[in-house]
Tab-separated table of C-alpha atoms and ligand atoms in Angstrom:
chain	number	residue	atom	x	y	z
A	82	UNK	CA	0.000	0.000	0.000
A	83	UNK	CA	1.491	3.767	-1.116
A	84	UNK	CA	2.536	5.582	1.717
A	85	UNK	CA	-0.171	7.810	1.091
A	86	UNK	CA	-3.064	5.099	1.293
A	87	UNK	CA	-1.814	3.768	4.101
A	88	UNK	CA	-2.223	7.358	6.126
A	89	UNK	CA	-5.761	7.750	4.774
A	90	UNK	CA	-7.178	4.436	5.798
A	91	UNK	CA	-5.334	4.849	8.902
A	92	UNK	CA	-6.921	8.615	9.502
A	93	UNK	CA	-10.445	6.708	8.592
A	94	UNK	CA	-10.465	3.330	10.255
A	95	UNK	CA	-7.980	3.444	13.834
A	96	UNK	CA	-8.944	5.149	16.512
A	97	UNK	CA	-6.751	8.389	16.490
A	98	UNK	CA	-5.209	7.513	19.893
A	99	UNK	CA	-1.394	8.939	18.190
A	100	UNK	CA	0.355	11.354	16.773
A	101	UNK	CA	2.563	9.736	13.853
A	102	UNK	CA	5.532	10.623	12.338
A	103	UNK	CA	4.709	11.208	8.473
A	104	UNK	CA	6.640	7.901	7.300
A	105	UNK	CA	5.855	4.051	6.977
A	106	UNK	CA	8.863	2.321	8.521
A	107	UNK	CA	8.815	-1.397	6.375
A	108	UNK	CA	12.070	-3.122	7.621
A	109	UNK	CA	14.983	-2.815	9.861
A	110	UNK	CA	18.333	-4.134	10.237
A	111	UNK	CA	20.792	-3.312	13.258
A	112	UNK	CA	20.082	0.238	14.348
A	113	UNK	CA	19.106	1.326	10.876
A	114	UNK	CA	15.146	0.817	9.512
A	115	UNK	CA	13.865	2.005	5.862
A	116	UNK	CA	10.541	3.458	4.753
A	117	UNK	CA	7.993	2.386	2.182
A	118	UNK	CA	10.146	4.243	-0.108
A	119	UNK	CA	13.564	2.677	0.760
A	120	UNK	CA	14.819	5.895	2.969
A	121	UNK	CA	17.163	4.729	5.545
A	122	UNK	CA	16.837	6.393	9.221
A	123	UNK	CA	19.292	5.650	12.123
A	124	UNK	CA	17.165	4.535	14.566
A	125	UNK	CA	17.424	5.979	18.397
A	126	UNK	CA	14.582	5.578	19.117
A	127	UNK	CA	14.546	1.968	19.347
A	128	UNK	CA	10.804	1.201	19.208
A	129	UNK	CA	10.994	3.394	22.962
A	130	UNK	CA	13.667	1.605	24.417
A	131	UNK	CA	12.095	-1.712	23.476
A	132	UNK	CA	14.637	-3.356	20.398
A	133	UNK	CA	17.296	-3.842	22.930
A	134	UNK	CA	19.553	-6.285	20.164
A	135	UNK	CA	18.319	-3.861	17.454
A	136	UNK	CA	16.110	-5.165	14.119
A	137	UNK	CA	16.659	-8.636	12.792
A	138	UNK	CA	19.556	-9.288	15.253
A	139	UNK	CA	19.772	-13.438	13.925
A	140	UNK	CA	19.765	-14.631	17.373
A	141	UNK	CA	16.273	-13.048	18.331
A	142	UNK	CA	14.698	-14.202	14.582
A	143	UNK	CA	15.899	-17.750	14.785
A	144	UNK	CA	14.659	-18.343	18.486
A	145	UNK	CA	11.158	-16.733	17.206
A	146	UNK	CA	10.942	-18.902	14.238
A	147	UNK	CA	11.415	-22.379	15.870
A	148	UNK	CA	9.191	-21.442	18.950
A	149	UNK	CA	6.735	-20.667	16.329
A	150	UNK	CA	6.784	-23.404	14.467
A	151	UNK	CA	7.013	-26.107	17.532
A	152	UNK	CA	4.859	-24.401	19.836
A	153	UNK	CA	3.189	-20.871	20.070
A	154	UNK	CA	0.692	-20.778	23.487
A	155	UNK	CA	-1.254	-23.340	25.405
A	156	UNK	CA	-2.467	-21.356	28.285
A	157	UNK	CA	-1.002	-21.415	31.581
A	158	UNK	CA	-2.937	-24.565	32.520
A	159	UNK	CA	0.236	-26.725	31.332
A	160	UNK	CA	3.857	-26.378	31.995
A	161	UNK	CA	5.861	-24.773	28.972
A	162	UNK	CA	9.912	-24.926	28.852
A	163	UNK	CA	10.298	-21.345	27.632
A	164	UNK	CA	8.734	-19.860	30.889
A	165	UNK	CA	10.401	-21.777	33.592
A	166	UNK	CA	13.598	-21.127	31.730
A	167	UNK	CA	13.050	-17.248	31.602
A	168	UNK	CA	12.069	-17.372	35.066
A	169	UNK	CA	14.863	-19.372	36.134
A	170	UNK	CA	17.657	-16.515	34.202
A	171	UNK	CA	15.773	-13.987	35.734
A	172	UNK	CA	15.602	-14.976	38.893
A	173	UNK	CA	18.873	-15.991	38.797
A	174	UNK	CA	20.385	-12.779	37.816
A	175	UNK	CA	18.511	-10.406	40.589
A	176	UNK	CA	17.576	-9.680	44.018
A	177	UNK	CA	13.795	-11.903	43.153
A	178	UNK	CA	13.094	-15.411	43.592
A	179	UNK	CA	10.103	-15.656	41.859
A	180	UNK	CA	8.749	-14.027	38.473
A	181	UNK	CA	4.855	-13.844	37.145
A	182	UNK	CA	4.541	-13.159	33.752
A	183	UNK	CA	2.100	-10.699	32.070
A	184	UNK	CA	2.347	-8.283	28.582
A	185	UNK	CA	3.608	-4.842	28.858
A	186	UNK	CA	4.703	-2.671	31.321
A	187	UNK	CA	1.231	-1.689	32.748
A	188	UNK	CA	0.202	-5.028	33.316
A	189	UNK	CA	3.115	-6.009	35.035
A	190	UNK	CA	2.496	-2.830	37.751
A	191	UNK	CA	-0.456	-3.755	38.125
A	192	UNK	CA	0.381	-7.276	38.783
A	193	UNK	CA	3.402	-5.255	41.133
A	194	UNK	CA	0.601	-3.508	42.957
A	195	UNK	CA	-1.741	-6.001	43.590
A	196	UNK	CA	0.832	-8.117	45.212
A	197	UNK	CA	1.602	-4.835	47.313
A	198	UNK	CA	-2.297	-4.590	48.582
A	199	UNK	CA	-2.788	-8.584	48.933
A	200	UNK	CA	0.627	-8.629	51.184
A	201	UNK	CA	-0.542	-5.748	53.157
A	202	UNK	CA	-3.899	-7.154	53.589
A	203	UNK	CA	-2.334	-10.572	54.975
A	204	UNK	CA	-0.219	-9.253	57.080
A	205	UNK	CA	-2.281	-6.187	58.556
A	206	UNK	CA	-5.445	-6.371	57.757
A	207	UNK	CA	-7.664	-4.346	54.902
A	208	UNK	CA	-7.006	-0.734	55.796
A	209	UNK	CA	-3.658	-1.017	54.610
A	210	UNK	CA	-3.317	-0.321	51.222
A	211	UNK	CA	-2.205	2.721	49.864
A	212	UNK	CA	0.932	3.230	47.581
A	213	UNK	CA	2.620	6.396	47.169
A	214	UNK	CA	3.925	6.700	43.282
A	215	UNK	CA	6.122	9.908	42.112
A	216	UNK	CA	5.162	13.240	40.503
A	217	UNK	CA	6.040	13.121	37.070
A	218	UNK	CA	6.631	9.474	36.782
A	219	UNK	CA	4.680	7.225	34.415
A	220	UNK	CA	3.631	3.621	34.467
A	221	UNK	CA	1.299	2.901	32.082
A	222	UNK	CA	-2.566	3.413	30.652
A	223	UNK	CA	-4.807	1.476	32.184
A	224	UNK	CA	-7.121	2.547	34.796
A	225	UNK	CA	-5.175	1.671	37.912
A	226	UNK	CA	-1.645	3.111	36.187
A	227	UNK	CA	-3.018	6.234	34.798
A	228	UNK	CA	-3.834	6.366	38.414
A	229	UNK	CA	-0.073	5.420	39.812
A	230	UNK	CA	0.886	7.754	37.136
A	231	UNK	CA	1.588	11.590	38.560
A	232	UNK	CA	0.731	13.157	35.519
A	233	UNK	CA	-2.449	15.029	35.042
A	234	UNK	CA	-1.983	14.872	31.503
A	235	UNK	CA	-3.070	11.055	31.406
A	236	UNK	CA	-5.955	11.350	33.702
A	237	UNK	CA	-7.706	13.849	32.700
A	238	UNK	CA	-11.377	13.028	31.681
A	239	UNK	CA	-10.847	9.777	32.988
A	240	UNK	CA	-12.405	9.714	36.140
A	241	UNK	CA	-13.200	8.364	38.547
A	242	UNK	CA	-10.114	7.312	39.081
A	243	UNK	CA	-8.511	4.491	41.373
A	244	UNK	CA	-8.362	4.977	45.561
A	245	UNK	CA	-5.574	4.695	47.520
A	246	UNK	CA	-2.664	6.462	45.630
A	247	UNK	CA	-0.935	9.343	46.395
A	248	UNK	CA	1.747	10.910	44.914
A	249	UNK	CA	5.180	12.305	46.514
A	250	UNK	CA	7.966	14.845	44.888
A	251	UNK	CA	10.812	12.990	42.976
A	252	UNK	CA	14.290	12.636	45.083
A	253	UNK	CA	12.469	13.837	48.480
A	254	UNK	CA	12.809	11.723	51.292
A	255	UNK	CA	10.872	14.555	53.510
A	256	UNK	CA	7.762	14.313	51.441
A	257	UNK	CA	7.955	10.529	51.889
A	258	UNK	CA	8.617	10.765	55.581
A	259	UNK	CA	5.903	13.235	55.783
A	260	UNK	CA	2.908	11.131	53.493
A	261	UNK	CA	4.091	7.366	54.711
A	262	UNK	CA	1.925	5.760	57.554
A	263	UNK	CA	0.143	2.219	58.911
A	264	UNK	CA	-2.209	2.658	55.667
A	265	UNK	CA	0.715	2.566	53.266
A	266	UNK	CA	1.480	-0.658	51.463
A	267	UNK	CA	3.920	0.574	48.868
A	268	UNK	CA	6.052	3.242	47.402
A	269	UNK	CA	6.784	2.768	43.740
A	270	UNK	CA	9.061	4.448	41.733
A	271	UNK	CA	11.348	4.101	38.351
A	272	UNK	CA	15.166	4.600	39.154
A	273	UNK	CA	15.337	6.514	36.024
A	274	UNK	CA	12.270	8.205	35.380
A	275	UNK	CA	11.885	8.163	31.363
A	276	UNK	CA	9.155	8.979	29.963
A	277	UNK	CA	8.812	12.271	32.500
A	278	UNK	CA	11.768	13.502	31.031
A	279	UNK	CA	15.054	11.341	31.909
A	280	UNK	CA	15.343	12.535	35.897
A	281	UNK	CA	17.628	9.742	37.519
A	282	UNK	CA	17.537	9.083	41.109
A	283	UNK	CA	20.014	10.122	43.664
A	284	UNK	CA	21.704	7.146	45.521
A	285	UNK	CA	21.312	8.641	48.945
A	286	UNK	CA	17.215	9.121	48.275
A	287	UNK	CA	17.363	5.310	47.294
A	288	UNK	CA	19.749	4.447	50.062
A	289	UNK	CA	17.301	6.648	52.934
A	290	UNK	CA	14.028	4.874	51.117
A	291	UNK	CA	15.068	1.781	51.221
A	292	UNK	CA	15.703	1.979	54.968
A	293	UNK	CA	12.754	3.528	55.331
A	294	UNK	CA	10.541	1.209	53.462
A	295	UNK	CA	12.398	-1.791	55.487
A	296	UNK	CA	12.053	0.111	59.098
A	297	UNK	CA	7.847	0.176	57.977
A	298	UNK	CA	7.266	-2.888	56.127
A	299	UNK	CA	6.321	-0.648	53.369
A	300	UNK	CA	6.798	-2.648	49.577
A	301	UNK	CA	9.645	-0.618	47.579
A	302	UNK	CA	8.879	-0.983	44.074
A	303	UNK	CA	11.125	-0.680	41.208
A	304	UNK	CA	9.232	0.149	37.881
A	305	UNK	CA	12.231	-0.497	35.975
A	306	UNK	CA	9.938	-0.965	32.549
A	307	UNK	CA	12.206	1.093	30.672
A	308	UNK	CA	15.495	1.164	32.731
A	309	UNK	CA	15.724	-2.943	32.782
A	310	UNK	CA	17.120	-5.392	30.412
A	311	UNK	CA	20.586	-3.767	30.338
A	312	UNK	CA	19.550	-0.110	29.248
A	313	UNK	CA	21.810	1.379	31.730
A	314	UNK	CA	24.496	-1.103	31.847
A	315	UNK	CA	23.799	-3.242	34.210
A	316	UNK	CA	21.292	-5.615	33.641
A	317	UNK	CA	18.829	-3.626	36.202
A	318	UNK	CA	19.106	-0.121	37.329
A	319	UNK	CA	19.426	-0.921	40.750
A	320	UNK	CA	22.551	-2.866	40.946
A	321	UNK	CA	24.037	0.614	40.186
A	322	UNK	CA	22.104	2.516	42.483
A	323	UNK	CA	22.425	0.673	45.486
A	324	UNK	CA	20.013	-0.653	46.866
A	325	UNK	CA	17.552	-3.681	45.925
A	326	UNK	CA	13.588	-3.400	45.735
A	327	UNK	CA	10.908	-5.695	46.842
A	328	UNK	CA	8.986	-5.959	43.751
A	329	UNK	CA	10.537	-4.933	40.086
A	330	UNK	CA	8.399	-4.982	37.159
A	331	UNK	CA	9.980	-5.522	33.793
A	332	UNK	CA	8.601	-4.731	29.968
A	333	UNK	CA	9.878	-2.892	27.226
A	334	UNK	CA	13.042	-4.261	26.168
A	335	UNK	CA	12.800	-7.627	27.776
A	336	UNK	CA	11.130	-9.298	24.531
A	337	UNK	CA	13.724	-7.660	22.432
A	338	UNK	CA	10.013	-6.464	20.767
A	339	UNK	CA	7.821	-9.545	20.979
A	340	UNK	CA	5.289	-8.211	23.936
A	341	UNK	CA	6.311	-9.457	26.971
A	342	UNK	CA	6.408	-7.933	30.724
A	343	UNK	CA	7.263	-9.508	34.085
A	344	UNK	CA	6.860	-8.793	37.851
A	345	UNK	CA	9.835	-10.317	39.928
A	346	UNK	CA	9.551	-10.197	43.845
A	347	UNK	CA	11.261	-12.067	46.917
A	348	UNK	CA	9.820	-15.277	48.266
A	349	UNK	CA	8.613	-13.287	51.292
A	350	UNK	CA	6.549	-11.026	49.143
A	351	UNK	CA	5.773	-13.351	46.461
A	352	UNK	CA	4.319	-15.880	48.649
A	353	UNK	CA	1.232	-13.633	48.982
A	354	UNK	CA	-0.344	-14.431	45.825
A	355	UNK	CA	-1.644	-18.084	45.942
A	356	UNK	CA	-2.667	-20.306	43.334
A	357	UNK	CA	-5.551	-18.314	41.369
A	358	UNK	CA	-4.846	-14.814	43.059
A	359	UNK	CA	-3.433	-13.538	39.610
A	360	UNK	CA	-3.818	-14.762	36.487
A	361	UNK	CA	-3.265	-13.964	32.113
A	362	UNK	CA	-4.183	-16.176	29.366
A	363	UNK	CA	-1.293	-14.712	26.812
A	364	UNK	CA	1.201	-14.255	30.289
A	365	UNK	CA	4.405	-16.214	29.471
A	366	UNK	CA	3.535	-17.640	26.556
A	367	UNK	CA	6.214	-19.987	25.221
A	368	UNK	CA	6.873	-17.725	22.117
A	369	UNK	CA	7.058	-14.554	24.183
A	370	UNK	CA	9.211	-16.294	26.796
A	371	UNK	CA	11.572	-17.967	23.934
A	372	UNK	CA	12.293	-14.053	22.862
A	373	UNK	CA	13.308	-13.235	25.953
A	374	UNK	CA	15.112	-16.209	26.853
A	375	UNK	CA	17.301	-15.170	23.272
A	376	UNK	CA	17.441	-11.525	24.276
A	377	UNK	CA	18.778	-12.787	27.711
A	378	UNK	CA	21.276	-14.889	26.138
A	379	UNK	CA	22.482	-12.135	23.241
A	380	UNK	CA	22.960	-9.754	26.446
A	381	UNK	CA	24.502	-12.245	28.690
A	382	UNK	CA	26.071	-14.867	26.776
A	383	UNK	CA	26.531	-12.526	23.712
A	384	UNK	CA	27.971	-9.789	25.674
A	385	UNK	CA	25.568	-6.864	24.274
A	386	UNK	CA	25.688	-5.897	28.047
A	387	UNK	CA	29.169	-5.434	27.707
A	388	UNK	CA	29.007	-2.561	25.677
A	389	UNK	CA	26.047	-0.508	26.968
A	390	UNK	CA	29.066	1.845	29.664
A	391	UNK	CA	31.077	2.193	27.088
A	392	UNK	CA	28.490	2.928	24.691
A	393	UNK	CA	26.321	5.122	27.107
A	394	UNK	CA	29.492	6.963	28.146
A	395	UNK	CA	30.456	7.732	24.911
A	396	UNK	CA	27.130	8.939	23.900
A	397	UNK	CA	26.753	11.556	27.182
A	398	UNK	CA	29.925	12.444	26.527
A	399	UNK	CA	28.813	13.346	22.656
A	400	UNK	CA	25.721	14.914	23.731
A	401	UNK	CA	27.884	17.030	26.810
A	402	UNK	CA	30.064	18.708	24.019
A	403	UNK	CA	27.052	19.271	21.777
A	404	UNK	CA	25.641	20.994	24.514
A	405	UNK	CA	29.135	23.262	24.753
A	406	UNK	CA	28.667	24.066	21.135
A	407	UNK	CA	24.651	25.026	21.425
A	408	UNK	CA	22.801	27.449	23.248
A	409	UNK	CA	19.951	25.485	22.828
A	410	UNK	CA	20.952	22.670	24.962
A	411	UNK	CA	20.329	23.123	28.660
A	412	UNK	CA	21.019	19.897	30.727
A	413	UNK	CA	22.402	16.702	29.478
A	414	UNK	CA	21.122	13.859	31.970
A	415	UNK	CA	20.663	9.820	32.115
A	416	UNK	CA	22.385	6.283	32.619
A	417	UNK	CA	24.087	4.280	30.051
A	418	UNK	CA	22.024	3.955	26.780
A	419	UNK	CA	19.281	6.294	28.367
A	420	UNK	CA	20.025	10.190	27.894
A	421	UNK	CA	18.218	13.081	27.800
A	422	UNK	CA	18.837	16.309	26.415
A	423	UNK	CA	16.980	19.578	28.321
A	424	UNK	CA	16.042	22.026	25.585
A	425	UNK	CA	15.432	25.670	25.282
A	426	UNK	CA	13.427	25.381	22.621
A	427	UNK	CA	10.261	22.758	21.489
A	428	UNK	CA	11.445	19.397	21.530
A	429	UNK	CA	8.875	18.525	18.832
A	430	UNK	CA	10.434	20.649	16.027
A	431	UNK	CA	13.823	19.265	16.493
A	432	UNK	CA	12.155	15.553	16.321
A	433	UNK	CA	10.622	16.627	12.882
A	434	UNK	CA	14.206	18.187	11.279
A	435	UNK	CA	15.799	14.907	12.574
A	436	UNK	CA	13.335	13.071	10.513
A	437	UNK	CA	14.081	14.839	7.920
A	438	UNK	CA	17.755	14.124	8.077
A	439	UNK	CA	16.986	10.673	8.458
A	440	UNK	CA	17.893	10.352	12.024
A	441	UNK	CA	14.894	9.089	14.462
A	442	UNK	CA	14.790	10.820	18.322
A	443	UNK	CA	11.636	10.938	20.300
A	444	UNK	CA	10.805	13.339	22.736
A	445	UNK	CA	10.101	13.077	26.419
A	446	UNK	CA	7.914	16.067	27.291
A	447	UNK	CA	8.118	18.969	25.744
A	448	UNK	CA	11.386	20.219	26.011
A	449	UNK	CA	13.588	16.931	26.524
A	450	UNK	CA	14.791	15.011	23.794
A	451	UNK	CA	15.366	10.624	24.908
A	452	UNK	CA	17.995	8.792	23.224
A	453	UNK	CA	17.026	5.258	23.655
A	454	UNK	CA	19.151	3.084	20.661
A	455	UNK	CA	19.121	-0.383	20.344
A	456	UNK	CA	22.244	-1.451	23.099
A	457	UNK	CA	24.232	-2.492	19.703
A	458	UNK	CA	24.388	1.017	18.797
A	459	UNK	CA	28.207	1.544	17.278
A	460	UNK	CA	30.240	5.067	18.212
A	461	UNK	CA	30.053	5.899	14.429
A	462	UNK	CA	25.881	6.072	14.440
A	463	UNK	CA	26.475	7.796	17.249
A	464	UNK	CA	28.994	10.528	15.907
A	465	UNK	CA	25.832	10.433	12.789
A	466	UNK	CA	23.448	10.995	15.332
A	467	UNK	CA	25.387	14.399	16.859
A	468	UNK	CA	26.190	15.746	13.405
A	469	UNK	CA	22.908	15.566	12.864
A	470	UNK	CA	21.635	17.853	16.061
A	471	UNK	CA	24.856	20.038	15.479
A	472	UNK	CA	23.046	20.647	11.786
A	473	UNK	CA	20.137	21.196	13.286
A	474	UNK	CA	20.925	23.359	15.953
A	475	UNK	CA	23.421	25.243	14.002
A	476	UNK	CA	20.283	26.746	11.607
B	235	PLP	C1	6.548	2.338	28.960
B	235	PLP	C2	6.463	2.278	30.424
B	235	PLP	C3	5.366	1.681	31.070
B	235	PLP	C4	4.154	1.171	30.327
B	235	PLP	O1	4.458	0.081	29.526
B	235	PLP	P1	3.349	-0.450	28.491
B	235	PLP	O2	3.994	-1.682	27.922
B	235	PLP	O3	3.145	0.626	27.480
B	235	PLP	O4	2.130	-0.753	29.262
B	235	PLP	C5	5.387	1.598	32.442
B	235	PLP	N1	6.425	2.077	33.148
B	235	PLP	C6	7.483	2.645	32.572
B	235	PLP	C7	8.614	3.143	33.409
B	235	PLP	C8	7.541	2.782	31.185
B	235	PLP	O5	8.585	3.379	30.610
């Protein structure tokens, strides 16, 4: 279908829930994808932080392919290999000792938050169940996450919305202090908060939190949707930070971009949710979990984790003397393979020029600008990537 076609019956028959770029993206290969009309475009977006081993990476195709062709779902009512296996890595690699799978990030917080309420309730009775999320933090669309989610701009003519959340400053252990109490089950929070505009969070907050949230029997919860999965060079964003959570819910990237999410907690925790307490008919399906048992492997085994420091670093340290050279640029900010760049300007209009110049960025608010590339991003798409915003910025 012509590019144009294609944007008509999409204007007449989906529900206009985006804004689209003005191109039809047909294939992809490493970091690079092509349009309907064979344009290339260096791709840093990475389908928001999802294509962790970048398009068609072999490993990631082949383990798709022969899942699909022995064995694509079957329900949860029978044991499937791929599962326990991505269970087992996961597990194996973090604070957890237990994993539920779900499919996408919103699904696994609200897995992540029901766990909170139903651990709560066993252990001190009903009244306990409030969670305290962050101002400008985001964890996903449906009802209960647009609630957990401290941005007006997603609730708005949405409610009623859901009881028992409240929502505390970013980095602010008085505010915490202040709102915490016997009713509060949880505090959830992403290390690095990305879609609110790449804010990361200061060790001594996490450090003070998680002492608090241990003192109180209050549930810390890591939504590390977008921050997991090796985006900031380690395979989780805590293991820099810190300090361990309770509960971690995982999405995004951890399908390499077959939908997949997962909510990981300690046996202590975990053992609050009893057989038929939680439940999804597509959760863990073996052709999901066989993605993410390859992107595991490509990361791990492969050593794509490997180069996500040296990557990230040399990326910050790209964007940092961009910034020297621009007025523009305000704040350069993030971990690893997950910057932000503060503008002065609208973050929109640079998007659009990029485009143009066949470089894809995505912005994070209105004046920040996310790089979040594939994790086999080379230094020489990266030196594209600045000449690009030098071009841009220069006009
Ligand atoms: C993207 C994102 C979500 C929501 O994930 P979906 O798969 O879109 O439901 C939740 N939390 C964080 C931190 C995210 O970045």
């Amino acid at each position: 279908m012509p590019t144009q076609d294609l944007k008509d019956n999409a204007a007449r028959y989906l529900m206009q829930t985006y804004t689209r770029q003005p191109i039809s993206i047909v294939r992809g290969r490493g970091a690079k994808v092509y349009d309907m009309e064979g344009r290339e475009y260096l791709d840093f977006v990475g389908g928001i932080a999802v294509n962790l081993l970048g398009h068609g990476h072999p490993d990631l195709v082949q383990a798709i392919q022969q899942q699909a062709a022995q064995l694509i779902h079957v329900s949860n009512l029978y044991y499937t290999e791929p599962q326990v296996t991505l269970a087992k890595i996961l597990v194996e690699h973090s604070f957890a000792d237990r994993a539920f799978f779900c499919n996408s990030g919103a699904e696994a917080n609200e897995a992540a938050i029901k766990l909170a309420r139903r651990y709560a309730h066993m252990k001190y009775g009903e009244s306990r169940f409030e969670i305290i999320t962050m101002k400008n933090s985001f964890h996903g669309r449906t009802l209960a996450m647009i609630t957990a989610t401290g941005q007006d701009k997603v609730q708005k003519g949405f409610e009623p919305l859901m009881p028992g959340f409240s929502y505390a400053p970013f980095n602010d252990m008085a505010a915490i202090e202040a709102m915490a109490g016997e009713r509060t089950a949880g505090i959830m929070l992403e290390p690095v908060q990305g879609e609110g505009g790449v804010h990361v969070a200061g060790r001594e907050y996490l450090t003070r939190l998680r002492e608090f949230c241990t003192t109180h029997d209050i549930l810390l919860i890591f939504d590390e949707v977008q921050t997991g999965m090796g985006r900031t060079g380690t395979l989780f964003a805590y293991e820099q930070l810190g300090v361990a959570p309770d509960i971690m819910t995982l999405a995004k990237g951890l399908g390499g971009g077959v939908p997949i999410g997962a909510c990981l907690a300690k046996e202590s925790v975990a053992s609050a949710f009893s057989a038929g307490a939680h439940a999804s008919t597509f959760g863990g399906n073996p052709l999901a979990c066989a993605a993410a048992v390859a992107v595991c492997g490509a990361l791990l085994e492969g050593h794509v984790l490997d180069r996500v420091k040296p990557m990230g670093d040399y990326l910050a340290n790209a964007l940092t003397e961009c910034k020297a050279r621009h007025h523009v640029v305000r704040d350069i900010r993030g971990i690893g393979l997950l910057q932000g760049m503060e503008l002065d300007i609208d973050a929109k209009t640079v998007v659009a020029e990029a485009l143009s110049r066949g470089v894809l960025i995505n912005a994070a608010g209105e004046r920040v600008l996310r790089f979040v590339p594939p994790l086999v991003i080379t230094t020489q798409e990266i030196d594209q990537l600045i000449d690009t915003l030098d071009a841009i910025f220069t006009r």
